[in-house]
Tab-separated table of C-alpha atoms and ligand atoms in Angstrom:
chain	number	residue	atom	x	y	z
A	22	UNK	CA	-27.266	14.428	-17.042
A	23	UNK	CA	-25.170	14.016	-13.936
A	24	UNK	CA	-23.045	16.916	-12.777
A	25	UNK	CA	-21.069	14.915	-10.247
A	26	UNK	CA	-17.450	15.992	-10.524
A	27	UNK	CA	-15.218	13.335	-12.022
A	28	UNK	CA	-13.446	11.603	-9.193
A	29	UNK	CA	-11.835	8.866	-11.216
A	30	UNK	CA	-11.928	5.114	-11.347
A	31	UNK	CA	-12.390	3.373	-8.038
A	32	UNK	CA	-9.604	0.879	-7.517
A	33	UNK	CA	-10.084	-0.056	-3.866
A	34	UNK	CA	-12.751	0.197	-1.196
A	35	UNK	CA	-13.001	-0.045	2.558
A	36	UNK	CA	-16.715	-0.695	2.822
A	37	UNK	CA	-16.936	-0.136	6.592
A	38	UNK	CA	-14.389	2.070	8.283
A	39	UNK	CA	-13.997	0.640	11.804
A	40	UNK	CA	-12.605	3.948	13.054
A	41	UNK	CA	-15.291	6.294	11.768
A	42	UNK	CA	-19.017	5.377	11.854
A	43	UNK	CA	-18.582	2.447	9.415
A	44	UNK	CA	-18.457	4.836	6.460
A	45	UNK	CA	-17.230	3.600	3.084
A	46	UNK	CA	-13.930	5.039	1.907
A	47	UNK	CA	-12.805	4.578	-1.671
A	48	UNK	CA	-9.474	4.957	-3.389
A	49	UNK	CA	-9.787	6.455	-6.860
A	50	UNK	CA	-7.297	6.763	-9.672
A	51	UNK	CA	-7.155	9.651	-12.104
A	52	UNK	CA	-4.718	10.604	-14.829
A	53	UNK	CA	-3.080	14.015	-14.652
A	54	UNK	CA	-0.879	14.790	-17.630
A	55	UNK	CA	-0.567	11.119	-18.344
A	56	UNK	CA	0.441	10.212	-14.814
A	57	UNK	CA	-1.633	8.362	-12.231
A	58	UNK	CA	-2.776	10.327	-9.188
A	59	UNK	CA	-4.881	9.013	-6.343
A	60	UNK	CA	-7.883	10.363	-4.482
A	61	UNK	CA	-9.253	9.203	-1.135
A	62	UNK	CA	-12.983	9.858	-1.185
A	63	UNK	CA	-16.160	9.083	0.699
A	64	UNK	CA	-19.787	9.818	-0.069
A	65	UNK	CA	-20.506	10.212	3.632
A	66	UNK	CA	-21.455	13.663	4.890
A	67	UNK	CA	-21.159	12.835	8.563
A	68	UNK	CA	-19.598	15.504	10.743
A	69	UNK	CA	-15.870	14.928	11.054
A	70	UNK	CA	-15.615	13.057	7.754
A	71	UNK	CA	-13.150	15.528	6.259
A	72	UNK	CA	-10.845	15.160	9.236
A	73	UNK	CA	-10.998	11.375	8.948
A	74	UNK	CA	-10.180	11.447	5.217
A	75	UNK	CA	-7.302	13.848	5.843
A	76	UNK	CA	-5.913	11.466	8.434
A	77	UNK	CA	-6.009	8.581	5.943
A	78	UNK	CA	-4.292	10.752	3.321
A	79	UNK	CA	-1.540	11.801	5.742
A	80	UNK	CA	-1.056	8.193	6.872
A	81	UNK	CA	-0.727	7.126	3.228
A	82	UNK	CA	2.041	9.693	2.772
A	83	UNK	CA	3.864	8.241	5.758
A	84	UNK	CA	3.310	4.559	4.971
A	85	UNK	CA	3.799	4.757	1.211
A	86	UNK	CA	6.153	7.678	0.808
A	87	UNK	CA	3.468	9.335	-1.273
A	88	UNK	CA	3.467	13.041	-1.921
A	89	UNK	CA	0.807	15.652	-2.581
A	90	UNK	CA	-0.260	16.289	-6.152
A	91	UNK	CA	-2.641	19.077	-7.196
A	92	UNK	CA	-6.056	19.309	-5.525
A	93	UNK	CA	-5.105	17.238	-2.488
A	94	UNK	CA	-4.468	14.155	-4.598
A	95	UNK	CA	-1.621	11.746	-3.967
A	96	UNK	CA	1.158	10.494	-6.187
A	97	UNK	CA	4.325	8.466	-5.945
A	98	UNK	CA	7.457	10.624	-6.271
A	99	UNK	CA	8.449	8.572	-9.342
A	100	UNK	CA	5.084	9.274	-10.997
A	101	UNK	CA	4.452	5.580	-11.629
A	102	UNK	CA	1.277	3.668	-10.887
A	103	UNK	CA	2.502	0.932	-8.507
A	104	UNK	CA	-1.053	-0.383	-8.790
A	105	UNK	CA	-0.914	-3.160	-6.222
A	106	UNK	CA	1.241	-1.273	-3.722
A	107	UNK	CA	-1.038	1.778	-3.647
A	108	UNK	CA	-3.961	-0.440	-2.637
A	109	UNK	CA	-1.929	-1.944	0.196
A	110	UNK	CA	-0.906	1.524	1.383
A	111	UNK	CA	-4.555	2.588	1.347
A	112	UNK	CA	-5.910	-0.497	3.136
A	113	UNK	CA	-3.250	-0.370	5.834
A	114	UNK	CA	-3.697	3.372	6.322
A	115	UNK	CA	-7.430	2.926	6.887
A	116	UNK	CA	-6.647	0.416	9.652
A	117	UNK	CA	-4.769	2.978	11.733
A	118	UNK	CA	-6.793	4.426	14.597
A	119	UNK	CA	-7.085	8.214	14.392
A	120	UNK	CA	-5.654	8.643	17.894
A	121	UNK	CA	-2.359	7.040	16.960
A	122	UNK	CA	0.653	8.618	15.380
A	123	UNK	CA	1.611	6.720	12.252
A	124	UNK	CA	5.304	6.410	11.518
A	125	UNK	CA	7.016	4.799	8.557
A	126	UNK	CA	7.861	1.144	9.019
A	127	UNK	CA	11.518	0.223	9.457
A	128	UNK	CA	13.263	-1.800	6.766
A	129	UNK	CA	13.495	-4.693	9.181
A	130	UNK	CA	11.168	-7.471	10.310
A	131	UNK	CA	11.421	-10.447	12.572
A	132	UNK	CA	10.755	-13.577	10.571
A	133	UNK	CA	9.048	-16.083	12.855
A	134	UNK	CA	9.747	-19.084	10.650
A	135	UNK	CA	13.528	-18.726	10.638
A	136	UNK	CA	13.770	-16.855	13.923
A	137	UNK	CA	15.964	-14.302	12.169
A	138	UNK	CA	15.654	-10.602	11.691
A	139	UNK	CA	15.423	-9.732	8.017
A	140	UNK	CA	16.535	-6.357	6.713
A	141	UNK	CA	16.132	-4.670	3.359
A	142	UNK	CA	18.943	-2.454	2.206
A	143	UNK	CA	18.422	0.108	-0.515
A	144	UNK	CA	21.096	-0.194	-3.194
A	145	UNK	CA	19.793	2.788	-5.169
A	146	UNK	CA	18.042	2.752	-8.566
A	147	UNK	CA	15.037	1.013	-7.033
A	148	UNK	CA	17.090	-2.020	-5.963
A	149	UNK	CA	16.846	-3.640	-2.543
A	150	UNK	CA	18.834	-6.478	-1.035
A	151	UNK	CA	17.450	-8.663	1.746
A	152	UNK	CA	19.680	-10.017	4.466
A	153	UNK	CA	19.242	-12.091	7.577
A	154	UNK	CA	20.715	-11.182	10.899
A	155	UNK	CA	21.448	-13.622	13.679
A	156	UNK	CA	21.595	-17.363	13.169
A	157	UNK	CA	21.623	-17.953	9.392
A	158	UNK	CA	20.281	-21.550	9.711
A	159	UNK	CA	17.291	-21.546	7.400
A	160	UNK	CA	18.068	-17.940	6.418
A	161	UNK	CA	18.969	-18.206	2.736
A	162	UNK	CA	15.856	-20.176	1.869
A	163	UNK	CA	13.673	-17.775	3.812
A	164	UNK	CA	15.328	-14.805	2.150
A	165	UNK	CA	14.388	-16.188	-1.245
A	166	UNK	CA	10.793	-16.753	-0.107
A	167	UNK	CA	10.498	-13.297	1.442
A	168	UNK	CA	12.046	-11.677	-1.644
A	169	UNK	CA	9.461	-13.425	-3.821
A	170	UNK	CA	6.692	-12.286	-1.477
A	171	UNK	CA	7.969	-8.738	-1.569
A	172	UNK	CA	8.216	-8.842	-5.355
A	173	UNK	CA	4.643	-10.039	-5.611
A	174	UNK	CA	3.245	-7.401	-3.255
A	175	UNK	CA	5.209	-4.580	-4.842
A	176	UNK	CA	5.160	-5.891	-8.425
A	177	UNK	CA	8.921	-5.828	-8.385
A	178	UNK	CA	11.468	-7.636	-10.503
A	179	UNK	CA	13.380	-10.650	-9.213
A	180	UNK	CA	16.551	-12.331	-10.403
A	181	UNK	CA	17.266	-16.024	-10.830
A	182	UNK	CA	20.944	-15.574	-10.007
A	183	UNK	CA	20.438	-13.159	-7.090
A	184	UNK	CA	17.626	-14.527	-4.984
A	185	UNK	CA	18.088	-11.844	-2.304
A	186	UNK	CA	17.465	-8.909	-4.654
A	187	UNK	CA	14.284	-7.168	-5.823
A	188	UNK	CA	13.912	-4.042	-7.963
A	189	UNK	CA	11.230	-1.499	-8.702
A	190	UNK	CA	10.903	-1.125	-12.475
A	191	UNK	CA	10.629	2.661	-12.071
A	192	UNK	CA	14.267	2.678	-10.947
A	193	UNK	CA	13.591	4.765	-7.855
A	194	UNK	CA	13.820	4.007	-4.165
A	195	UNK	CA	10.634	3.557	-2.148
A	196	UNK	CA	11.908	2.957	1.370
A	197	UNK	CA	8.634	3.564	3.226
A	198	UNK	CA	6.808	1.282	0.820
A	199	UNK	CA	9.391	-1.482	1.230
A	200	UNK	CA	9.020	-1.201	5.020
A	201	UNK	CA	5.261	-1.575	4.711
A	202	UNK	CA	5.340	-4.482	2.263
A	203	UNK	CA	8.118	-6.272	4.139
A	204	UNK	CA	5.779	-6.885	7.078
A	205	UNK	CA	3.512	-8.997	4.893
A	206	UNK	CA	6.097	-10.460	2.553
A	207	UNK	CA	6.680	-13.621	4.677
A	208	UNK	CA	2.992	-14.454	4.450
A	209	UNK	CA	1.980	-13.532	0.941
A	210	UNK	CA	-0.729	-16.101	0.430
A	211	UNK	CA	-2.861	-14.547	3.177
A	212	UNK	CA	-2.264	-11.101	1.723
A	213	UNK	CA	-3.384	-12.036	-1.757
A	214	UNK	CA	-6.506	-13.605	-0.289
A	215	UNK	CA	-7.331	-10.364	1.506
A	216	UNK	CA	-6.819	-8.360	-1.692
A	217	UNK	CA	-9.205	-10.674	-3.544
A	218	UNK	CA	-11.817	-10.430	-0.797
A	219	UNK	CA	-11.673	-6.652	-0.815
A	220	UNK	CA	-12.001	-6.670	-4.603
A	221	UNK	CA	-15.048	-8.922	-4.430
A	222	UNK	CA	-16.668	-6.647	-1.857
A	223	UNK	CA	-15.873	-3.603	-3.989
A	224	UNK	CA	-17.725	-5.150	-6.905
A	225	UNK	CA	-20.781	-5.840	-4.757
A	226	UNK	CA	-21.114	-2.305	-3.342
A	227	UNK	CA	-22.698	0.215	-5.696
A	228	UNK	CA	-20.690	3.456	-5.703
A	229	UNK	CA	-23.761	5.665	-5.207
A	230	UNK	CA	-25.176	3.662	-2.318
A	231	UNK	CA	-22.517	4.371	0.301
A	232	UNK	CA	-23.524	6.756	3.014
B	305	ZN	ZN1	8.284	4.090	-8.332
């Protein structure tokens, strides 16, 4: 019988951490009182590993607006799963070099295609409205495309009659998360490809074989 403590179901994996000795870092999901909580874990015992994991955890709090749950686990303030978003928060947090100081992303991007700045405004109740600044030109069409990208990345709801609006089903604001997802929203196809590649790699790596 194994006496390994239950760490949960692995939902994402960085198989080689470029910032710390190529170790594997996994993101695990557990249920605490019926609510999903997340654990960042590695099987590596290299010196400095704990510090590295703590840095990833702190960066996830900043990038995703996550908060501490019991036992150093992470949760969204709303208590919901946000299954796709949590993976993005994890992957992006692992990309940050330990020397740098991670700050939350602004709710504004520069959209290369339209040449406009695009902002997301929180309307409360988990609703966000996208707007272009500067020359509108191609703006409205781009807004619709970026809103769809955002909705896909964040598993948000969209509206046929309000193409500039997206909503989190949990009904709560996630400003940091929107800032993070907004960066990739104009280029969703590439993002989904990356997610699939990571998933494929996760399947290939045996959980016990990562040192
Ligand atoms: Zn939520």
